[in-house]
Amino acid sequence: MKKALLAAAVTLAVGYLALALLWNVEGGGFLGLLAAIAVMGGFIIYFSETKK
């Protein structure tokens, strides 16, 4: 459960940071969203591979 909470917190932080950094770029909001999704996907892959 701790890993899931850590993954969610890091994903929110990365999404918020990317949104803040890319706000003035055209489509920056979508890039922040994509960054957050990519981080969560990375966590899912990492945690599923370390269970084996």
XYZ file of C-alpha atoms in Angstrom:
52
model
C 0.000 0.000 0.000
C 2.902 2.343 0.733
C 4.249 1.890 -2.792
C 0.865 2.770 -4.296
C 0.636 5.941 -2.223
C 4.192 6.873 -3.153
C 3.451 6.293 -6.842
C 0.296 8.414 -6.666
C 2.083 11.237 -4.851
C 5.009 11.268 -7.278
C 2.628 11.191 -10.248
C 0.686 14.156 -8.909
C 3.906 16.044 -8.232
C 5.321 15.355 -11.705
C 2.049 16.300 -13.374
C 1.816 19.526 -11.409
C 5.469 20.381 -12.053
C 5.173 19.681 -15.772
C 1.983 21.737 -15.930
C 3.682 24.645 -14.160
C 6.765 24.503 -16.380
C 4.876 24.068 -19.645
C 1.939 26.394 -18.969
C 2.966 28.981 -21.578
C 3.747 26.393 -24.245
C 0.908 25.695 -26.654
C -0.688 22.466 -25.462
C 1.309 22.606 -22.227
C -1.612 21.377 -20.146
C -1.799 18.240 -22.213
C 1.957 17.714 -21.915
C 1.670 17.877 -18.118
C -1.072 15.282 -18.232
C 0.992 13.048 -20.500
C 3.995 13.351 -18.175
C 1.869 12.268 -15.206
C 0.467 9.294 -17.118
C 3.948 8.268 -18.248
C 5.273 8.359 -14.671
C 2.374 6.247 -13.395
C 2.912 3.765 -16.231
C 6.566 3.546 -15.300
C 5.677 2.841 -11.677
C 3.213 0.130 -12.703
C 5.808 -1.593 -14.877
C 8.536 -1.269 -12.244
C 6.415 -2.611 -9.386
C 5.035 -5.501 -11.449
C 8.550 -6.566 -12.498
C 10.005 -6.374 -8.993
C 7.294 -8.722 -7.634
C 8.558 -11.620 -9.749
